[in-house]
């Protein structure tokens, strides 16, 4: 479903601040897989995600989604294939618009936007039905401004928006990082349910080793712009958080070693 | 303030209501501070008056003025989106260029059309005095335009445009080409100003190179007045608030200029407007106290 080959991107090329954010990422994700992505700060997780959605265009390498080479496609064009939920609850929804207007925007994703009314009763019925599964009472607040909702509520609505239209893959960029623990658990459960129901190919970036193993079918670790660990199936299910933290430390340790070798 | 000057204030308020609407589209909907308006208002007047003088049908001349304004908006959007020139600066560049272009179009600083056939001509001579006829014609045109704009903003495409100004990143993630919505929004905004210029020229019987000065500030003042006095929940209400805000503003100015005790002269208009807008901008939550006052009355 998603095929990434030798993806490279450098920020501030030929300046003192040059940052090789991605240094040849290779990843192939099959249809229906739920991949969790971990890595330390600056490992390139968010850059990788932005390359997939088209917010950033990579310097070199190829991205294929659903058999289409989308490497040069801009974000708006890719939105027919990928939908995403941002880390920042304020980024994924429009606070100045009402809940139903936000949902209507998502409802038209990948469709032609014409001059028909953005909100009508048929759409309202659909939005109400989709929101009712959250059991947050939002289905009765369709005309409320998005800005009145809490961060957790907005992330939950973002998830509903991301899956309102059939889409090829779902990208979640630490979408629970800014939430309190109770809301975090709620949004993660919701994510898991939606992914299971729809069987949608999913990539979820997370900072939590626990989440990385608990959810999904495969775990990938990024480090210094490369995939350094890729576990699934038997190996993954027998893994504990401890094992993962160990491997995490070893990857970083080895880097240290090789650095000290060079310096020595 | 006598009846004639009162009706004159309503007529001007209606015409500048279109400008308030344009300011609403650029400043509020697209979050694009656009000063092109100071150039596209006289552009609309210049195009319309020049065409009428050369014998063109006044309705056609008005429509062409509408599109001429739209072109000016496209130029500003192009400078900003294509060359990444700061939006404010891009609009100033277009505005200053339009000054020369307007002079070229008219061939002189002032084109009188008082004796020519305008959109008013066919309604005249039916017993209704001009000071009633003009605001009625203006009201019909302005409200039809306002309703069309409100309906557009409530459409799928209009909603996409609103999200462009509110949250670009989110808009792109929903598959919205934010460049395209900005082009169309800027064109529409300045087309409304062009239309206002054409109406202004025909109602007043002339086009003049200086009529554009300060248009943007008057538009902002009308927008602020409208948002302060009227509830802006929903697009139709927000659009109508622009128009009524403009009328209220004009009547208030008219009253102030007519009150001998204050000692204001018509030439003080721009100073008063600038002061009003400044106060509205620097007062914290300036629009809220007024809103509360209005609500308590109900």
Coordinates of C-alpha atoms in Angstrom, one line a residue:
Chain A
X1 CA 0.0 0.0 0.0
X2 CA 2.7 2.4 1.0
X3 CA 6.2 2.0 -0.5
X4 CA 9.0 4.4 0.4
X5 CA 12.4 4.1 -1.3
X6 CA 15.6 5.8 -0.3
X7 CA 13.8 8.9 0.9
X8 CA 16.2 11.8 1.6
X9 CA 15.7 15.3 2.7
X10 CA 18.2 17.9 4.0
X11 CA 17.2 21.2 5.7
X12 CA 19.4 24.3 5.3
X13 CA 21.7 22.6 2.8
X14 CA 25.2 24.1 2.7
X15 CA 24.7 26.2 5.7
X16 CA 26.2 25.8 9.2
X17 CA 22.7 24.6 10.3
X18 CA 22.6 21.8 7.7
X19 CA 20.4 19.1 9.0
X20 CA 20.1 15.7 7.2
X21 CA 16.7 14.9 8.5
X22 CA 16.1 11.8 6.4
X23 CA 19.0 9.8 5.2
X24 CA 17.6 7.1 3.0
X25 CA 14.4 5.8 4.6
X26 CA 13.1 2.5 3.1
X27 CA 9.7 1.2 4.2
X28 CA 7.1 -1.0 2.7
X29 CA 3.7 -1.2 4.4
X30 CA 1.2 -3.8 3.2
X31 CA -2.5 -3.1 3.0
X32 CA -4.3 -3.3 6.3
X33 CA -1.1 -3.1 8.4
X34 CA -1.1 -0.9 11.5
X35 CA 2.5 0.3 12.0
X36 CA 3.6 2.1 15.1
X37 CA 6.7 4.4 14.6
X38 CA 9.0 5.3 17.4
X39 CA 12.3 7.2 17.7
X40 CA 13.9 9.9 19.8
X41 CA 13.5 13.6 19.3
X42 CA 15.1 14.6 16.0
X43 CA 15.0 11.1 14.6
X44 CA 13.0 12.3 11.6
X45 CA 9.6 10.9 12.5
X46 CA 7.6 14.0 11.9
X47 CA 9.7 14.9 8.8
X48 CA 8.9 11.4 7.5
X49 CA 5.2 11.9 8.1
X50 CA 5.3 15.4 6.4
X51 CA 6.9 13.8 3.4
X52 CA 4.2 11.2 3.2
X53 CA 1.4 13.8 3.4
X54 CA 3.1 16.1 0.9
X55 CA 3.6 19.0 3.4
X56 CA 7.3 18.5 2.5
X57 CA 8.6 17.3 -0.8
X58 CA 11.7 15.1 -0.4
X59 CA 15.0 15.9 -2.1
X60 CA 15.3 12.4 -3.5
X61 CA 13.7 9.0 -3.3
X62 CA 10.2 7.8 -4.2
X63 CA 6.9 7.4 -2.4
X64 CA 4.2 5.1 -3.9
X65 CA 0.8 5.0 -2.3
X66 CA -1.8 2.6 -3.6
X67 CA 0.4 2.0 -6.7
X68 CA 0.6 5.7 -7.6
X69 CA 3.9 7.5 -7.6
X70 CA 3.0 10.5 -5.4
X71 CA 6.6 11.8 -4.8
X72 CA 5.9 15.1 -6.5
X73 CA 2.2 15.5 -5.5
X74 CA 1.4 18.4 -3.3
X75 CA -0.5 18.0 0.0
X76 CA -3.9 18.9 -1.4
X77 CA -3.7 16.3 -4.1
X78 CA -2.5 13.6 -1.8
X79 CA -5.4 14.1 0.5
X80 CA -7.5 11.8 -1.7
X81 CA -5.2 9.0 -0.7
X82 CA -4.0 9.9 2.8
X83 CA -5.8 11.5 5.8
X84 CA -3.9 12.6 8.8
X85 CA -4.4 13.6 12.4
X86 CA -2.0 16.2 13.7
X87 CA -0.2 16.2 17.0
X88 CA -1.6 19.7 17.9
X89 CA -5.3 19.4 18.5
X90 CA -5.6 23.0 17.3
X91 CA -4.0 22.2 14.0
X92 CA -6.3 19.5 12.7
X93 CA -9.6 21.4 13.1
X94 CA -10.7 24.9 12.5
X95 CA -11.7 26.6 15.7
X96 CA -13.4 29.5 14.0
X97 CA -15.8 27.2 12.2
X98 CA -18.6 25.1 13.7
X99 CA -18.4 21.3 14.4
X100 CA -20.6 20.6 11.4
X101 CA -18.6 22.9 9.1
X102 CA -15.4 21.1 10.1
X103 CA -17.0 17.8 9.3
X104 CA -18.4 19.1 6.1
X105 CA -14.8 20.1 5.0
X106 CA -13.7 16.6 5.7
X107 CA -16.7 15.1 4.0
X108 CA -15.7 16.9 0.7
X109 CA -12.1 15.6 0.8
X110 CA -11.2 14.2 -2.5
X111 CA -14.5 15.3 -4.0
X112 CA -15.2 18.3 -6.2
X113 CA -16.2 21.3 -4.1
X114 CA -19.1 23.1 -5.8
X115 CA -21.7 25.6 -5.0
X116 CA -24.2 23.2 -3.3
X117 CA -24.9 24.0 0.4
X118 CA -22.0 22.9 2.6
X119 CA -24.5 21.9 5.3
X120 CA -27.8 20.1 4.6
X121 CA -30.0 17.7 6.5
X122 CA -28.6 14.6 4.8
X123 CA -25.1 15.5 5.9
X124 CA -26.2 16.6 9.3
X125 CA -27.8 13.1 9.8
X126 CA -24.5 11.5 8.8
X127 CA -22.4 13.7 11.1
X128 CA -24.7 13.1 14.0
X129 CA -24.5 9.4 13.5
X130 CA -20.7 9.4 13.3
X131 CA -20.3 11.7 16.3
X132 CA -22.7 9.7 18.5
X133 CA -20.2 6.8 18.6
X134 CA -17.8 9.1 20.6
X135 CA -20.5 9.3 23.4
X136 CA -19.3 12.8 24.1
X137 CA -22.6 14.4 23.4
X138 CA -21.1 16.3 20.5
X139 CA -23.9 15.1 18.2
X140 CA -26.2 17.6 19.9
X141 CA -23.7 20.5 19.5
X142 CA -23.2 20.5 15.7
X143 CA -23.6 24.2 15.5
X144 CA -21.1 25.0 18.3
X145 CA -17.8 26.6 17.4
X146 CA -14.9 24.1 17.3
X147 CA -13.0 26.4 19.6
X148 CA -15.4 25.6 22.5
X149 CA -14.2 22.0 22.6
X150 CA -11.4 20.6 24.7
X151 CA -8.2 19.3 23.1
X152 CA -9.3 15.7 23.6
X153 CA -12.7 16.3 22.1
X154 CA -11.1 18.0 19.1
X155 CA -8.7 15.1 18.5
X156 CA -11.6 12.7 18.7
X157 CA -13.5 14.8 16.1
X158 CA -10.3 14.9 14.0
X159 CA -10.3 11.1 13.9
X160 CA -13.9 11.1 12.8
X161 CA -13.0 13.6 10.1
X162 CA -10.0 11.6 9.0
X163 CA -12.2 8.6 8.3
X164 CA -15.4 10.3 7.1
X165 CA -14.4 9.7 3.5
X166 CA -13.0 6.4 2.4
X167 CA -9.2 6.8 2.3
X168 CA -6.2 4.6 1.5
X169 CA -4.1 5.3 4.6
X170 CA -4.3 7.0 8.0
X171 CA -1.4 8.9 9.4
X172 CA -1.3 9.7 13.1
X173 CA 1.4 12.1 14.2
X174 CA 1.6 11.6 18.0
X175 CA -2.0 12.5 18.0
X176 CA -2.4 11.8 21.8
X177 CA 0.8 13.5 23.0
X178 CA -1.0 16.7 24.0
X179 CA -3.8 15.1 25.9
X180 CA -4.3 14.2 29.6
X181 CA -4.0 10.4 30.4
X182 CA -7.7 9.8 30.5
X183 CA -8.4 11.4 27.2
X184 CA -5.2 9.8 25.8
X185 CA -6.6 6.3 26.6
X186 CA -10.0 7.3 25.1
X187 CA -8.5 8.6 21.8
X188 CA -6.2 5.5 21.5
X189 CA -9.1 3.1 22.1
X190 CA -11.1 5.0 19.5
X191 CA -8.2 4.9 17.1
X192 CA -7.8 1.1 17.6
X193 CA -11.6 0.5 17.1
X194 CA -11.8 2.6 13.9
X195 CA -8.7 1.0 12.4
X196 CA -10.0 -2.5 13.2
X197 CA -13.4 -1.8 11.8
X198 CA -12.2 -0.2 8.6
X199 CA -9.1 -2.3 8.1
X200 CA -7.4 0.9 7.0
X201 CA -3.6 1.0 6.5
X202 CA -2.3 3.0 9.4
X203 CA 1.0 4.6 10.5
X204 CA 1.1 5.9 14.1
X205 CA 3.9 7.9 15.5
X206 CA 4.2 7.7 19.2
X207 CA 6.6 8.6 22.0
X208 CA 5.4 5.9 24.3
X209 CA 7.1 2.5 24.0
X210 CA 4.0 1.0 25.7
X211 CA 1.7 2.3 23.0
X212 CA 4.1 1.2 20.3
X213 CA 3.8 -2.5 21.4
X214 CA 0.2 -2.4 22.7
X215 CA -1.3 -1.1 19.4
X216 CA -0.8 -2.2 15.8
X217 CA 0.7 -5.1 14.1
X218 CA 4.2 -3.9 13.5
X219 CA 6.7 -1.5 15.1
X220 CA 9.4 0.5 13.3
X221 CA 12.1 2.6 14.9
X222 CA 13.7 5.6 13.2
X223 CA 17.1 6.9 14.2
X224 CA 19.0 9.7 12.5
X225 CA 16.8 9.6 9.5
X226 CA 16.9 5.9 8.9
X227 CA 14.9 2.8 9.8
X228 CA 17.0 1.0 12.4
X229 CA 14.5 -1.5 13.7
X230 CA 11.5 -3.3 12.2
X231 CA 9.7 -5.9 14.2
X232 CA 6.4 -7.7 13.6
X233 CA 4.6 -11.0 14.1
X234 CA 6.0 -13.5 16.6
X235 CA 9.1 -11.5 17.5
X236 CA 7.0 -8.5 18.3
X237 CA 4.2 -10.2 20.3
X238 CA 6.8 -11.8 22.7
X239 CA 8.5 -8.4 23.2
X240 CA 8.2 -6.5 26.4
X241 CA 8.6 -2.8 26.8
X242 CA 11.8 -3.6 28.5
X243 CA 13.2 -5.3 25.4
X244 CA 12.2 -2.4 23.3
X245 CA 13.8 0.2 25.6
X246 CA 16.9 -2.0 25.6
X247 CA 17.1 -2.1 21.8
X248 CA 16.4 1.6 21.7
X249 CA 19.3 2.2 24.0
X250 CA 21.6 -0.2 22.1
X251 CA 20.9 1.6 18.8
X252 CA 21.9 4.9 20.3
X253 CA 24.8 3.3 22.2
X254 CA 26.3 1.8 19.0
X255 CA 26.1 5.2 17.5
X256 CA 28.1 6.5 20.4
X257 CA 30.6 3.7 20.1
X258 CA 31.2 4.3 16.4
X259 CA 31.6 8.0 17.1
X260 CA 34.1 7.4 19.8
X261 CA 35.9 5.0 17.5
X262 CA 36.1 7.7 14.9
X263 CA 37.3 10.2 17.4
X264 CA 39.8 7.8 18.9
Chain B
X1 CA -29.5 66.6 9.2
X2 CA -32.3 67.1 6.7
X3 CA -34.1 64.5 4.7
X4 CA -32.0 64.9 1.6
X5 CA -28.7 64.5 3.4
X6 CA -30.2 61.6 5.4
X7 CA -31.1 59.8 2.2
X8 CA -27.7 60.7 0.8
X9 CA -26.1 59.0 3.8
X10 CA -28.1 55.9 3.3
X11 CA -27.2 55.8 -0.4
X12 CA -23.4 56.2 0.4
X13 CA -23.7 53.7 3.2
X14 CA -25.2 51.1 0.8
X15 CA -22.4 51.7 -1.8
X16 CA -19.7 51.5 0.9
X17 CA -21.5 48.5 2.3
X18 CA -20.1 46.6 -0.7
X19 CA -16.6 47.8 0.3
X20 CA -17.2 46.6 3.9
X21 CA -18.2 43.3 2.4
X22 CA -15.0 43.2 0.4
X23 CA -13.0 44.0 3.5
X24 CA -14.8 41.3 5.3
X25 CA -13.8 38.8 2.6
X26 CA -10.2 39.8 2.5
X27 CA -9.4 40.7 6.2
X28 CA -11.8 38.3 7.9
X29 CA -12.4 35.3 5.6
X30 CA -9.0 35.1 3.9
X31 CA -7.0 36.7 6.7
X32 CA -5.3 38.8 3.9
X33 CA -4.9 42.4 4.8
X34 CA -5.6 44.0 1.4
X35 CA -5.1 47.7 0.6
X36 CA -5.7 47.2 -3.2
X37 CA -9.2 48.5 -2.5
X38 CA -7.9 52.1 -2.5
X39 CA -7.0 51.6 -6.1
X40 CA -9.8 49.3 -7.3
X41 CA -12.5 51.6 -6.1
X42 CA -11.5 54.5 -8.4
X43 CA -10.7 51.8 -11.0
X44 CA -14.3 50.7 -11.1
X45 CA -15.4 54.3 -11.3
X46 CA -12.9 55.1 -14.0
X47 CA -13.8 52.1 -16.2
X48 CA -17.5 52.6 -15.8
X49 CA -17.5 56.4 -16.4
X50 CA -15.1 56.2 -19.4
X51 CA -17.2 53.4 -21.1
X52 CA -20.4 55.4 -20.5
X53 CA -18.9 58.6 -22.0
X54 CA -17.9 56.6 -25.0
X55 CA -21.5 55.5 -25.5
X56 CA -21.5 52.1 -23.9
X57 CA -24.6 50.6 -22.3
X58 CA -24.4 51.5 -18.6
X59 CA -25.3 48.0 -17.4
X60 CA -22.5 46.5 -19.4
X61 CA -20.1 49.3 -18.2
X62 CA -21.0 48.3 -14.6
X63 CA -20.4 44.6 -15.2
X64 CA -17.0 45.4 -16.9
X65 CA -16.1 47.6 -13.8
X66 CA -16.9 44.6 -11.6
X67 CA -14.4 42.4 -13.6
X68 CA -11.8 45.1 -13.7
X69 CA -11.8 45.2 -9.9
X70 CA -11.5 41.4 -9.9
X71 CA -8.4 41.6 -12.1
X72 CA -6.8 44.1 -9.6
X73 CA -7.4 41.6 -6.8
X74 CA -5.8 38.8 -8.9
X75 CA -2.7 40.9 -9.4
X76 CA -2.3 41.4 -5.7
X77 CA -2.9 37.7 -5.0
X78 CA -0.4 36.8 -7.7
X79 CA 2.4 39.0 -6.3
X80 CA 1.8 37.5 -2.9
X81 CA 1.4 33.8 -3.8
X82 CA 3.8 33.5 -6.7
X83 CA 6.6 35.8 -5.5
X84 CA 6.0 35.6 -1.8
X85 CA 5.8 39.3 -1.4
X86 CA 4.3 40.2 2.0
X87 CA 0.5 40.5 1.5
X88 CA 0.3 44.0 2.7
X89 CA 3.1 45.2 0.5
X90 CA 1.8 43.3 -2.5
X91 CA -1.5 45.2 -2.2
X92 CA 0.2 48.6 -1.8
X93 CA 2.2 47.9 -5.0
X94 CA -1.0 47.1 -6.9
X95 CA -2.7 50.1 -5.4
X96 CA 0.0 52.6 -6.4
X97 CA 0.2 51.1 -9.9
X98 CA -3.6 51.5 -10.2
X99 CA -3.3 55.3 -9.7
X100 CA -1.4 55.6 -13.0
X101 CA -3.6 53.1 -14.7
X102 CA -6.8 54.9 -13.6
X103 CA -5.4 58.2 -15.0
X104 CA -4.6 56.4 -18.3
X105 CA -8.1 54.9 -18.5
X106 CA -9.8 58.3 -17.9
X107 CA -7.2 60.4 -19.8
X108 CA -7.7 63.2 -17.2
X109 CA -8.3 63.3 -13.4
X110 CA -12.1 63.8 -13.6
X111 CA -14.7 62.4 -16.0
X112 CA -18.2 63.9 -15.5
X113 CA -21.1 61.7 -16.6
X114 CA -23.9 63.8 -15.1
X115 CA -25.6 64.3 -18.5
X116 CA -24.9 60.7 -19.8
X117 CA -27.2 57.7 -19.6
X118 CA -26.6 55.6 -16.5
X119 CA -28.4 52.7 -14.8
X120 CA -30.5 55.3 -13.1
X121 CA -31.8 56.9 -16.3
X122 CA -34.5 54.4 -17.1
X123 CA -36.0 54.8 -13.6
X124 CA -36.0 58.6 -13.7
X125 CA -38.9 60.8 -14.7
X126 CA -41.5 58.6 -13.0
X127 CA -42.3 61.1 -10.3
X128 CA -39.8 59.8 -7.7
X129 CA -37.2 62.4 -6.7
X130 CA -33.6 61.5 -7.1
X131 CA -32.8 61.4 -3.4
X132 CA -35.4 58.5 -3.0
X133 CA -34.6 56.8 -6.3
X134 CA -30.8 56.5 -5.8
X135 CA -30.9 54.7 -2.4
X136 CA -33.7 52.4 -3.6
X137 CA -31.7 51.3 -6.7
X138 CA -28.5 51.0 -4.6
X139 CA -30.4 49.0 -2.0
X140 CA -31.8 46.5 -4.6
X141 CA -28.3 46.0 -6.2
X142 CA -26.4 45.8 -2.9
X143 CA -28.8 43.4 -1.2
X144 CA -29.0 41.1 -4.2
X145 CA -25.1 41.0 -4.2
X146 CA -25.0 40.5 -0.5
X147 CA -27.4 37.5 -0.6
X148 CA -25.4 35.9 -3.4
X149 CA -22.1 36.4 -1.5
X150 CA -23.7 34.9 1.7
X151 CA -25.0 31.9 -0.3
X152 CA -21.5 31.4 -1.8
X153 CA -19.9 31.5 1.6
X154 CA -22.3 28.8 2.7
X155 CA -21.5 26.5 -0.2
X156 CA -18.8 23.8 -0.2
X157 CA -16.5 26.0 -2.1
X158 CA -17.2 29.0 0.2
X159 CA -16.5 26.8 3.2
X160 CA -13.2 25.8 1.7
X161 CA -12.3 29.5 1.3
X162 CA -13.2 30.2 4.9
X163 CA -11.0 27.4 6.1
X164 CA -8.2 28.8 4.0
X165 CA -8.1 31.9 6.1
X166 CA -8.7 30.2 9.4
X167 CA -6.2 27.2 9.2
X168 CA -4.2 26.8 6.0
X169 CA -2.5 23.6 7.0
X170 CA -5.8 21.9 7.9
X171 CA -7.3 23.2 4.7
X172 CA -4.6 21.5 2.6
X173 CA -4.9 18.3 4.6
X174 CA -8.6 18.3 3.6
X175 CA -7.5 18.5 -0.1
X176 CA -8.2 22.3 -0.5
X177 CA -5.9 24.1 -3.0
X178 CA -5.4 27.1 -0.7
X179 CA -3.7 29.2 -3.5
X180 CA -6.7 28.8 -5.7
X181 CA -9.2 29.7 -3.0
X182 CA -7.0 32.8 -2.2
X183 CA -7.0 33.9 -5.9
X184 CA -10.8 33.5 -6.1
X185 CA -11.4 35.2 -2.8
X186 CA -9.2 38.2 -3.6
X187 CA -10.8 38.5 -7.1
X188 CA -14.3 38.4 -5.6
X189 CA -13.4 41.0 -2.9
X190 CA -11.9 43.5 -5.4
X191 CA -14.7 42.9 -7.9
X192 CA -17.2 44.0 -5.3
X193 CA -15.1 47.1 -4.8
X194 CA -15.0 47.7 -8.6
X195 CA -18.8 47.4 -8.6
X196 CA -19.0 49.9 -5.7
X197 CA -16.9 52.3 -7.8
X198 CA -19.1 52.0 -10.8
X199 CA -22.2 52.6 -8.7
X200 CA -20.6 55.6 -7.0
X201 CA -19.7 57.2 -10.3
X202 CA -23.2 56.8 -11.7
X203 CA -25.0 58.0 -8.5
X204 CA -22.7 61.0 -8.1
X205 CA -22.3 61.8 -11.8
X206 CA -18.6 61.7 -12.0
X207 CA -15.4 59.6 -11.7
X208 CA -12.4 61.2 -10.0
X209 CA -8.9 60.0 -9.4
X210 CA -9.0 61.0 -5.7
X211 CA -12.1 59.1 -4.6
X212 CA -10.1 56.1 -3.6
X213 CA -8.1 57.7 -0.8
X214 CA -8.9 56.1 2.5
X215 CA -11.5 53.7 1.1
X216 CA -9.9 50.8 3.1
X217 CA -10.2 52.7 6.4
X218 CA -13.9 53.5 5.7
X219 CA -14.5 49.9 4.8
X220 CA -12.8 48.8 8.1
X221 CA -14.8 51.3 10.1
X222 CA -18.0 50.0 8.6
X223 CA -17.0 46.4 9.2
X224 CA -16.1 47.1 12.8
X225 CA -19.4 49.0 13.3
X226 CA -21.4 46.2 11.8
X227 CA -19.7 43.5 13.9
X228 CA -20.1 45.6 17.1
X229 CA -23.8 46.3 16.6
X230 CA -25.1 43.2 15.0
X231 CA -24.8 39.5 15.8
X232 CA -22.5 37.9 13.3
X233 CA -23.5 34.3 13.9
X234 CA -24.0 32.7 10.5
X235 CA -22.8 34.0 7.1
X236 CA -25.9 35.8 6.1
X237 CA -26.0 37.8 9.3
X238 CA -22.2 38.6 9.0
X239 CA -22.7 39.8 5.5
X240 CA -25.8 41.9 6.3
X241 CA -23.9 43.3 9.3
X242 CA -21.3 44.7 6.9
X243 CA -24.0 46.6 4.9
X244 CA -25.9 47.8 8.0
X245 CA -22.7 48.7 9.7
X246 CA -21.8 50.9 6.8
X247 CA -25.2 52.6 6.8
X248 CA -25.0 53.3 10.5
X249 CA -21.5 54.6 10.1
X250 CA -22.5 57.0 7.4
X251 CA -25.5 58.3 9.4
X252 CA -23.3 58.8 12.5
X253 CA -20.8 60.7 10.4
X254 CA -23.5 62.7 8.8
X255 CA -25.0 63.6 12.2
X256 CA -21.5 64.6 13.6
X257 CA -20.8 66.8 10.6
X258 CA -24.2 68.5 10.8
X259 CA -24.0 69.2 14.5
X260 CA -22.8 72.8 14.6
X261 CA -21.9 72.6 18.3
X262 CA -19.1 70.1 17.6
X263 CA -17.7 72.4 14.9
X264 CA -16.6 69.6 12.5
X265 CA -16.1 70.4 8.8
X266 CA -16.7 67.8 6.0
X267 CA -12.9 67.9 5.4
X268 CA -12.4 66.4 8.9
X269 CA -14.1 63.2 7.8
X270 CA -10.9 61.2 7.2
X271 CA -9.4 62.3 10.6
X272 CA -12.6 61.3 12.4
X273 CA -12.7 57.9 10.6
X274 CA -9.1 57.2 11.4
X275 CA -9.6 58.0 15.0
X276 CA -12.7 55.8 15.2
X277 CA -10.9 52.8 13.7
X278 CA -7.9 53.4 15.9
X279 CA -10.0 53.4 19.0
X280 CA -11.9 50.3 17.9
X281 CA -8.6 48.5 17.3
X282 CA -6.8 49.4 20.5
X283 CA -9.6 49.0 23.0
X284 CA -9.3 45.5 24.4
X285 CA -12.4 43.5 23.4
X286 CA -13.7 46.7 21.9
X287 CA -16.6 45.1 20.2
X288 CA -17.8 43.2 23.3
X289 CA -19.0 46.1 25.5
X290 CA -21.2 47.4 22.7
X291 CA -22.6 43.9 22.1
X292 CA -23.4 43.5 25.7
X293 CA -25.2 46.9 25.7
X294 CA -27.3 45.8 22.8
X295 CA -28.2 42.5 24.5
X296 CA -29.3 44.0 27.7
X297 CA -31.9 46.0 25.8
X298 CA -33.7 42.9 24.6

